[in-house]
CSV table of C-alpha atoms in Angstrom, one decimal:
chain,number,residue,atom,x,y,z
A,1,UNK,CA,19.0,165.9,122.3
A,2,UNK,CA,21.3,168.8,123.3
A,3,UNK,CA,20.1,171.7,125.4
A,4,UNK,CA,18.1,174.6,123.9
A,5,UNK,CA,20.5,177.0,122.0
A,6,UNK,CA,20.3,179.7,124.6
A,7,UNK,CA,21.3,183.1,123.3
A,8,UNK,CA,22.7,181.6,120.1
A,9,UNK,CA,19.9,183.2,118.1
A,10,UNK,CA,18.3,186.7,118.3
A,11,UNK,CA,15.4,188.8,117.1
A,12,UNK,CA,16.9,191.5,114.9
A,13,UNK,CA,13.7,193.0,113.4
A,14,UNK,CA,10.2,193.6,114.7
A,15,UNK,CA,7.2,195.5,113.2
A,16,UNK,CA,3.4,195.9,113.3
A,17,UNK,CA,1.0,197.2,110.8
A,18,UNK,CA,-2.7,198.1,110.7
A,19,UNK,CA,-3.3,197.8,114.4
A,20,UNK,CA,-6.9,198.6,115.2
A,21,UNK,CA,-8.7,199.3,111.9
A,22,UNK,CA,-7.2,198.6,108.5
A,23,UNK,CA,-9.9,198.3,105.8
A,24,UNK,CA,-9.1,197.5,102.3
A,25,UNK,CA,-6.2,195.1,103.0
A,26,UNK,CA,-6.2,191.3,103.0
A,27,UNK,CA,-4.5,189.3,105.8
A,28,UNK,CA,-1.6,188.5,103.4
A,29,UNK,CA,-1.2,192.2,102.4
A,30,UNK,CA,-1.0,193.1,106.1
A,31,UNK,CA,1.4,190.3,107.1
A,32,UNK,CA,3.6,191.1,104.1
A,33,UNK,CA,3.8,194.8,105.0
A,34,UNK,CA,4.7,194.0,108.6
A,35,UNK,CA,7.3,191.5,107.3
A,36,UNK,CA,8.8,194.0,104.9
A,37,UNK,CA,9.1,196.6,107.7
A,38,UNK,CA,10.6,194.1,110.1
A,39,UNK,CA,13.2,193.0,107.5
A,40,UNK,CA,14.0,196.6,106.7
A,41,UNK,CA,14.6,197.3,110.4
A,42,UNK,CA,17.1,194.4,110.4
A,43,UNK,CA,18.8,195.6,107.2
A,44,UNK,CA,17.5,192.7,105.3
A,45,UNK,CA,15.0,191.9,102.5
A,46,UNK,CA,12.7,189.1,101.4
A,47,UNK,CA,15.6,187.8,99.3
A,48,UNK,CA,17.5,187.0,102.6
A,49,UNK,CA,14.7,184.9,104.1
A,50,UNK,CA,15.0,181.1,103.9
A,51,UNK,CA,12.6,180.2,106.7
A,52,UNK,CA,9.0,181.3,106.6
A,53,UNK,CA,6.7,180.8,109.6
A,54,UNK,CA,3.3,182.3,109.0
A,55,UNK,CA,-0.3,182.1,110.2
A,56,UNK,CA,-3.2,184.4,109.2
A,57,UNK,CA,-6.9,184.7,110.1
A,58,UNK,CA,-8.0,183.2,106.8
A,59,UNK,CA,-5.5,180.4,106.4
A,60,UNK,CA,-6.5,177.5,104.1
A,61,UNK,CA,-4.5,174.6,102.8
A,62,UNK,CA,-1.0,175.7,101.7
A,63,UNK,CA,-1.1,179.0,103.6
A,64,UNK,CA,2.6,179.0,104.2
A,65,UNK,CA,3.5,178.4,100.6
A,66,UNK,CA,1.0,181.0,99.4
A,67,UNK,CA,2.5,183.7,101.7
A,68,UNK,CA,6.0,182.8,100.6
A,69,UNK,CA,4.9,183.1,97.0
A,70,UNK,CA,3.2,186.4,97.7
A,71,UNK,CA,6.5,187.7,99.1
A,72,UNK,CA,8.6,186.2,96.4
A,73,UNK,CA,10.4,183.9,98.8
A,74,UNK,CA,11.5,180.3,98.0
A,75,UNK,CA,12.2,179.1,101.5
A,76,UNK,CA,14.0,176.0,102.8
A,77,UNK,CA,11.4,175.8,105.5
A,78,UNK,CA,7.7,176.9,105.3
A,79,UNK,CA,5.7,176.4,108.5
A,80,UNK,CA,2.0,177.1,108.7
A,81,UNK,CA,0.9,175.5,112.0
A,82,UNK,CA,-2.6,176.2,113.5
A,83,UNK,CA,-2.4,175.5,117.2
A,84,UNK,CA,-3.8,179.0,117.9
A,85,UNK,CA,-2.4,182.2,119.3
A,86,UNK,CA,0.5,180.5,120.9
A,87,UNK,CA,1.9,179.4,117.6
A,88,UNK,CA,4.2,182.4,117.2
A,89,UNK,CA,6.2,181.6,120.4
A,90,UNK,CA,6.4,178.0,119.1
A,91,UNK,CA,7.7,179.4,115.8
A,92,UNK,CA,10.4,181.2,117.7
A,93,UNK,CA,11.3,177.9,119.5
A,94,UNK,CA,11.5,176.0,116.2
A,95,UNK,CA,13.3,178.8,114.4
A,96,UNK,CA,16.0,178.9,117.1
A,97,UNK,CA,16.7,175.2,116.7
A,98,UNK,CA,16.7,175.4,112.8
A,99,UNK,CA,19.0,178.5,112.8
A,100,UNK,CA,21.4,177.0,115.4
A,101,UNK,CA,21.6,173.8,113.3
A,102,UNK,CA,22.6,175.8,110.3
A,103,UNK,CA,19.5,174.6,108.3
A,104,UNK,CA,18.4,178.2,107.7
A,105,UNK,CA,20.0,181.6,108.1
A,106,UNK,CA,17.1,184.0,108.4
A,107,UNK,CA,13.6,183.2,109.8
A,108,UNK,CA,10.6,185.4,109.2
A,109,UNK,CA,7.6,185.0,111.5
A,110,UNK,CA,4.5,186.8,110.4
A,111,UNK,CA,0.8,187.2,111.1
A,112,UNK,CA,-2.0,189.3,109.6
A,113,UNK,CA,-5.8,189.6,110.2
A,114,UNK,CA,-8.5,191.9,108.9
A,115,UNK,CA,-11.3,190.4,111.0
A,116,UNK,CA,-12.2,193.7,112.7
A,117,UNK,CA,-13.0,195.5,109.4
A,118,UNK,CA,-14.4,192.5,107.5
A,119,UNK,CA,-16.6,190.6,110.0
A,120,UNK,CA,-16.4,192.8,113.2
A,121,UNK,CA,-16.2,189.6,115.2
A,122,UNK,CA,-13.8,186.7,115.9
A,123,UNK,CA,-13.1,184.7,112.8
A,124,UNK,CA,-14.5,181.2,113.2
A,125,UNK,CA,-11.9,178.7,112.4
A,126,UNK,CA,-13.0,175.6,114.4
A,127,UNK,CA,-15.8,173.2,114.4
A,128,UNK,CA,-18.3,172.7,117.3
A,129,UNK,CA,-17.4,169.8,119.6
A,130,UNK,CA,-20.4,167.4,119.7
A,131,UNK,CA,-20.1,166.8,123.4
A,132,UNK,CA,-20.2,170.5,124.2
A,133,UNK,CA,-22.5,172.0,121.4
A,134,UNK,CA,-25.8,170.7,122.9
A,135,UNK,CA,-25.2,173.0,125.9
A,136,UNK,CA,-25.0,176.1,123.6
A,137,UNK,CA,-21.7,177.6,124.8
A,138,UNK,CA,-20.7,181.0,123.4
A,139,UNK,CA,-17.2,180.0,122.3
A,140,UNK,CA,-14.5,180.8,123.2
A,141,UNK,CA,-15.9,183.2,125.9
A,142,UNK,CA,-17.9,180.5,127.8
A,143,UNK,CA,-14.8,178.3,128.1
A,144,UNK,CA,-12.7,181.0,129.7
A,145,UNK,CA,-15.7,182.1,131.8
A,146,UNK,CA,-16.0,178.6,133.2
A,147,UNK,CA,-12.3,178.7,134.2
A,148,UNK,CA,-12.9,182.1,135.9
A,149,UNK,CA,-16.0,180.8,137.7
A,150,UNK,CA,-14.0,177.8,139.0
A,151,UNK,CA,-11.1,180.1,140.2
A,152,UNK,CA,-13.7,182.3,142.0
A,153,UNK,CA,-15.2,179.2,143.7
A,154,UNK,CA,-11.9,177.5,144.7
A,155,UNK,CA,-9.9,180.6,145.7
A,156,UNK,CA,-12.4,183.4,146.5
A,157,UNK,CA,-11.2,185.4,143.6
A,158,UNK,CA,-13.5,188.4,143.2
A,159,UNK,CA,-15.0,190.2,140.3
A,160,UNK,CA,-13.1,193.3,141.4
A,161,UNK,CA,-9.8,191.4,141.1
A,162,UNK,CA,-10.7,190.4,137.5
A,163,UNK,CA,-11.4,194.1,137.0
A,164,UNK,CA,-7.9,195.0,138.2
A,165,UNK,CA,-6.6,193.2,135.2
A,166,UNK,CA,-8.8,195.1,132.8
A,167,UNK,CA,-8.1,198.4,134.4
A,168,UNK,CA,-4.3,197.8,134.5
A,169,UNK,CA,-4.3,197.0,130.8
A,170,UNK,CA,-6.3,200.2,130.0
A,171,UNK,CA,-3.8,202.2,132.1
A,172,UNK,CA,-0.9,200.9,130.0
A,173,UNK,CA,-2.9,201.5,126.8
A,174,UNK,CA,-3.3,205.1,127.7
A,175,UNK,CA,0.5,205.4,127.4
A,176,UNK,CA,0.5,203.7,124.0
A,177,UNK,CA,-0.5,205.9,121.0
A,178,UNK,CA,-1.1,202.8,118.9
A,179,UNK,CA,-3.6,201.2,121.4
A,180,UNK,CA,-7.2,200.9,120.2
A,181,UNK,CA,-8.8,201.7,123.5
A,182,UNK,CA,-7.3,204.6,125.4
A,183,UNK,CA,-10.2,206.1,127.4
A,184,UNK,CA,-9.8,206.0,131.2
A,185,UNK,CA,-11.5,202.9,132.8
A,186,UNK,CA,-12.8,202.9,136.3
A,187,UNK,CA,-13.9,200.0,138.5
A,188,UNK,CA,-17.5,201.2,138.5
A,189,UNK,CA,-17.4,201.2,134.6
A,190,UNK,CA,-15.9,197.8,134.6
A,191,UNK,CA,-18.5,196.4,137.1
A,192,UNK,CA,-21.3,198.0,135.1
A,193,UNK,CA,-20.4,196.6,131.7
A,194,UNK,CA,-22.8,194.3,129.9
A,195,UNK,CA,-22.8,190.6,131.0
A,196,UNK,CA,-22.0,188.2,128.2
A,197,UNK,CA,-21.2,184.8,129.7
A,198,UNK,CA,-21.2,184.8,133.5
A,199,UNK,CA,-19.0,185.9,135.2
A,200,UNK,CA,-17.6,187.6,132.1
A,201,UNK,CA,-18.9,190.9,130.9
A,202,UNK,CA,-17.8,192.9,127.9
A,203,UNK,CA,-14.8,194.4,129.6
A,204,UNK,CA,-13.5,191.0,130.6
A,205,UNK,CA,-13.1,190.2,126.9
A,206,UNK,CA,-10.4,191.1,124.4
A,207,UNK,CA,-11.0,193.6,121.6
A,208,UNK,CA,-11.9,192.5,118.0
A,209,UNK,CA,-9.5,194.4,115.8
A,210,UNK,CA,-7.4,194.2,112.6
A,211,UNK,CA,-3.6,193.9,112.9
A,212,UNK,CA,-0.4,192.4,111.6
A,213,UNK,CA,3.0,191.8,113.1
A,214,UNK,CA,6.3,190.2,112.1
A,215,UNK,CA,9.7,189.5,113.6
A,216,UNK,CA,13.0,188.4,112.0
A,217,UNK,CA,15.5,186.0,113.6
A,218,UNK,CA,19.0,185.0,112.8
A,219,UNK,CA,22.0,183.4,114.5
A,220,UNK,CA,24.3,185.2,116.9
A,221,UNK,CA,27.2,185.4,114.4
A,222,UNK,CA,25.0,187.4,112.0
A,223,UNK,CA,22.9,189.3,114.6
A,224,UNK,CA,25.6,191.6,115.9
A,225,UNK,CA,26.0,193.1,112.4
A,226,UNK,CA,22.4,194.2,112.2
A,227,UNK,CA,21.3,197.9,112.6
A,228,UNK,CA,19.3,197.3,115.8
A,229,UNK,CA,20.5,195.9,119.1
A,230,UNK,CA,19.9,192.1,119.0
A,231,UNK,CA,17.3,190.7,121.4
A,232,UNK,CA,18.5,187.3,122.5
A,233,UNK,CA,16.3,184.2,122.6
A,234,UNK,CA,17.4,182.7,125.9
A,235,UNK,CA,14.6,180.2,126.3
A,236,UNK,CA,11.5,178.9,124.5
A,237,UNK,CA,9.2,176.1,125.2
A,238,UNK,CA,5.6,174.9,124.3
A,239,UNK,CA,3.1,172.4,125.5
A,240,UNK,CA,-0.5,171.3,124.7
A,241,UNK,CA,-2.9,169.7,127.2
A,242,UNK,CA,-6.2,169.5,125.3
A,243,UNK,CA,-8.3,170.9,122.5
A,244,UNK,CA,-11.8,171.4,123.9
A,245,UNK,CA,-12.4,172.9,127.3
A,246,UNK,CA,-14.4,169.8,128.5
A,247,UNK,CA,-11.2,167.8,128.1
A,248,UNK,CA,-9.0,170.2,130.0
A,249,UNK,CA,-7.3,168.2,132.8
A,250,UNK,CA,-7.6,171.0,135.3
A,251,UNK,CA,-9.5,174.2,134.7
A,252,UNK,CA,-7.2,176.1,137.0
A,253,UNK,CA,-3.8,174.9,135.7
A,254,UNK,CA,-2.6,175.4,132.1
A,255,UNK,CA,0.3,173.9,130.2
A,256,UNK,CA,2.3,177.0,131.1
A,257,UNK,CA,2.9,175.4,134.5
A,258,UNK,CA,5.1,172.9,132.6
A,259,UNK,CA,6.6,174.8,129.7
A,260,UNK,CA,7.1,178.1,131.6
A,261,UNK,CA,9.6,176.8,134.2
A,262,UNK,CA,11.3,174.8,131.4
A,263,UNK,CA,11.9,178.0,129.3
A,264,UNK,CA,13.1,179.9,132.4
A,265,UNK,CA,15.5,177.1,133.3
A,266,UNK,CA,16.9,177.3,129.8
A,267,UNK,CA,17.5,181.0,130.3
A,268,UNK,CA,18.9,180.5,133.8
A,269,UNK,CA,16.4,183.0,135.2
A,270,UNK,CA,13.7,183.0,137.8
A,271,UNK,CA,10.4,184.9,137.8
A,272,UNK,CA,12.0,187.4,140.2
A,273,UNK,CA,14.6,188.3,137.5
A,274,UNK,CA,12.0,189.1,134.8
A,275,UNK,CA,11.6,192.9,134.2
A,276,UNK,CA,8.7,192.9,131.7
A,277,UNK,CA,5.9,190.3,131.3
A,278,UNK,CA,3.8,190.2,128.2
A,279,UNK,CA,0.9,187.7,128.5
A,280,UNK,CA,-1.8,186.6,126.1
A,281,UNK,CA,-4.8,188.3,127.9
A,282,UNK,CA,-7.6,187.3,125.7
A,283,UNK,CA,-9.7,187.4,128.9
A,284,UNK,CA,-9.1,188.8,132.4
A,285,UNK,CA,-8.7,185.4,133.9
A,286,UNK,CA,-5.9,184.6,131.6
A,287,UNK,CA,-3.5,187.1,133.2
A,288,UNK,CA,-4.3,185.6,136.7
A,289,UNK,CA,-3.9,182.0,135.6
A,290,UNK,CA,-0.7,182.7,133.7
A,291,UNK,CA,1.0,184.7,136.5
A,292,UNK,CA,0.3,181.7,138.8
A,293,UNK,CA,1.5,179.1,136.4
A,294,UNK,CA,4.7,181.0,135.7
A,295,UNK,CA,5.5,181.2,139.4
A,296,UNK,CA,5.0,184.9,139.9
A,297,UNK,CA,2.6,184.0,142.8
A,298,UNK,CA,1.3,180.7,144.3
A,299,UNK,CA,-1.7,179.0,142.7
A,300,UNK,CA,-4.9,180.6,143.8
A,301,UNK,CA,-3.2,183.9,144.8
A,302,UNK,CA,-3.4,185.6,141.3
A,303,UNK,CA,-6.4,187.7,142.2
A,304,UNK,CA,-4.8,189.1,145.3
A,305,UNK,CA,-1.5,189.4,143.4
A,306,UNK,CA,-2.9,191.8,140.8
A,307,UNK,CA,-5.0,193.9,143.3
A,308,UNK,CA,-4.0,197.5,144.1
A,309,UNK,CA,-2.5,198.2,140.7
A,310,UNK,CA,0.4,195.8,141.1
A,311,UNK,CA,0.5,195.1,137.3
A,312,UNK,CA,-0.4,198.6,136.2
A,313,UNK,CA,2.0,201.4,135.4
A,314,UNK,CA,4.0,202.2,138.5
A,315,UNK,CA,3.2,198.7,140.0
A,316,UNK,CA,5.6,196.1,141.2
A,317,UNK,CA,5.4,194.0,138.0
A,318,UNK,CA,4.9,195.6,134.6
A,319,UNK,CA,2.4,193.3,132.7
A,320,UNK,CA,1.1,193.8,129.2
A,321,UNK,CA,2.7,197.2,128.7
A,322,UNK,CA,1.2,197.9,125.3
A,323,UNK,CA,-2.3,197.6,126.8
A,324,UNK,CA,-2.6,193.9,125.9
A,325,UNK,CA,-5.4,192.1,124.0
A,326,UNK,CA,-7.9,193.8,126.4
A,327,UNK,CA,-7.1,197.4,125.3
A,328,UNK,CA,-4.4,197.6,122.6
A,329,UNK,CA,-5.0,195.1,119.8
A,330,UNK,CA,-6.5,191.6,119.3
A,331,UNK,CA,-6.9,190.6,115.7
A,332,UNK,CA,-7.9,187.0,116.4
A,333,UNK,CA,-4.4,185.8,117.4
A,334,UNK,CA,-2.4,188.0,119.7
A,335,UNK,CA,0.7,186.0,120.4
A,336,UNK,CA,3.1,187.7,118.0
A,337,UNK,CA,2.2,191.1,119.5
A,338,UNK,CA,3.5,190.0,122.9
A,339,UNK,CA,6.9,189.3,121.2
A,340,UNK,CA,7.0,192.6,119.4
A,341,UNK,CA,6.2,194.5,122.6
A,342,UNK,CA,8.8,192.6,124.6
A,343,UNK,CA,11.4,193.4,121.9
A,344,UNK,CA,10.5,197.1,121.9
A,345,UNK,CA,10.7,197.2,125.7
A,346,UNK,CA,14.2,195.6,125.7
A,347,UNK,CA,15.3,198.1,123.1
A,348,UNK,CA,14.0,201.0,125.1
A,349,UNK,CA,11.7,202.2,122.3
A,350,UNK,CA,8.4,202.4,124.2
A,351,UNK,CA,8.2,206.1,125.0
A,352,UNK,CA,5.9,206.9,127.9
A,353,UNK,CA,5.2,203.3,128.7
A,354,UNK,CA,8.9,202.3,128.7
A,355,UNK,CA,9.9,200.2,131.7
A,356,UNK,CA,13.1,201.6,133.2
A,357,UNK,CA,16.2,199.5,132.6
A,358,UNK,CA,14.3,196.6,131.1
A,359,UNK,CA,16.8,193.9,130.3
A,360,UNK,CA,14.7,190.7,130.6
A,361,UNK,CA,11.3,189.9,129.3
A,362,UNK,CA,8.7,187.1,128.9
A,363,UNK,CA,6.5,186.9,125.8
A,364,UNK,CA,3.7,184.3,126.1
A,365,UNK,CA,1.2,182.8,123.8
A,366,UNK,CA,-2.1,181.0,124.4
A,367,UNK,CA,-4.0,178.9,121.9
A,368,UNK,CA,-7.5,177.5,121.7
A,369,UNK,CA,-9.4,177.4,125.0
A,370,UNK,CA,-6.4,177.5,127.3
A,371,UNK,CA,-5.3,174.5,125.2
A,372,UNK,CA,-1.8,175.3,124.0
A,373,UNK,CA,0.8,177.4,125.7
A,374,UNK,CA,4.1,178.7,124.5
A,375,UNK,CA,6.7,181.1,125.9
A,376,UNK,CA,9.9,182.8,125.0
A,377,UNK,CA,12.4,184.3,127.4
A,378,UNK,CA,14.2,187.3,125.8
A,379,UNK,CA,17.0,189.4,127.0
A,380,UNK,CA,18.9,192.5,125.9
A,381,UNK,CA,22.3,191.1,126.5
């Protein structure tokens, strides 16, 4: 197989809708509105779409075809995968291949969820695993908490270092008018939050919100004619290691350790050359594990790496600049929001939270219980 089509496709439209609280809309309503706005930004319409990649919080059999029907699209490709919150980065990877091969001309990637206003909790879409269920884990929190406990045991990572992740995310959210949680957050408040699944307390866990997002991709020969500056897809890769946490090969190393370097190699970039990092921070330990697995610091050093405000506004590495899943938005699956934020940063559209001269970005997705990982490497030129 030939090499990944580096910079031969681009994201030309990106939009969000209903971040936070959006009562009265179905997931398809929300995804369709975000899709409409992303297409409009690209100077396109549903009539131009021939590749549909969609997942929602209430998917059933035929979800991709139902969404296409809802939008009046008759696509050549309809993908409705369910690997988890990483699927949107995987969609970008697949769309890049399909676009470059000439099988489609315009890919629409969309997500919508009303779980915050309808259930007020994470939508349950998986069945209990018989080898784990007898122990009564609170999934998915207990799975991530177990990884955090192991990291603390192996490397001496402290509760305060986990707190640095939450506080940095909140500091970025304070600069984002669309973020759901914008109140200041201190270390004392973090350490005093209610324990849920040791060592995780409430402020180690992502929000439960509504939200929809969409991006539009096309080939380079068409991208330059769009109204917005194209954001080039220079690398994209995915990998899955397990489904249930008890089957994870190593609690401290995710599949990102394999697919992250692969995507960066496609792009011809190293971690030191990345200006903006958007990670799937469903829990505080995620950010630490993913920074290690991507090579921003050695394995085991993530806690010390994030200390002292290193990933907060004004720090050495801007991470989760919209406030992330911990403080901005987390409607069940957050992966597409990392892509939208990366695109907006590379376009210089982020106002007070804009990273100066941002030209390279990573958008990462995580699925299941650290099960599936995917990443895209994006650049402005």
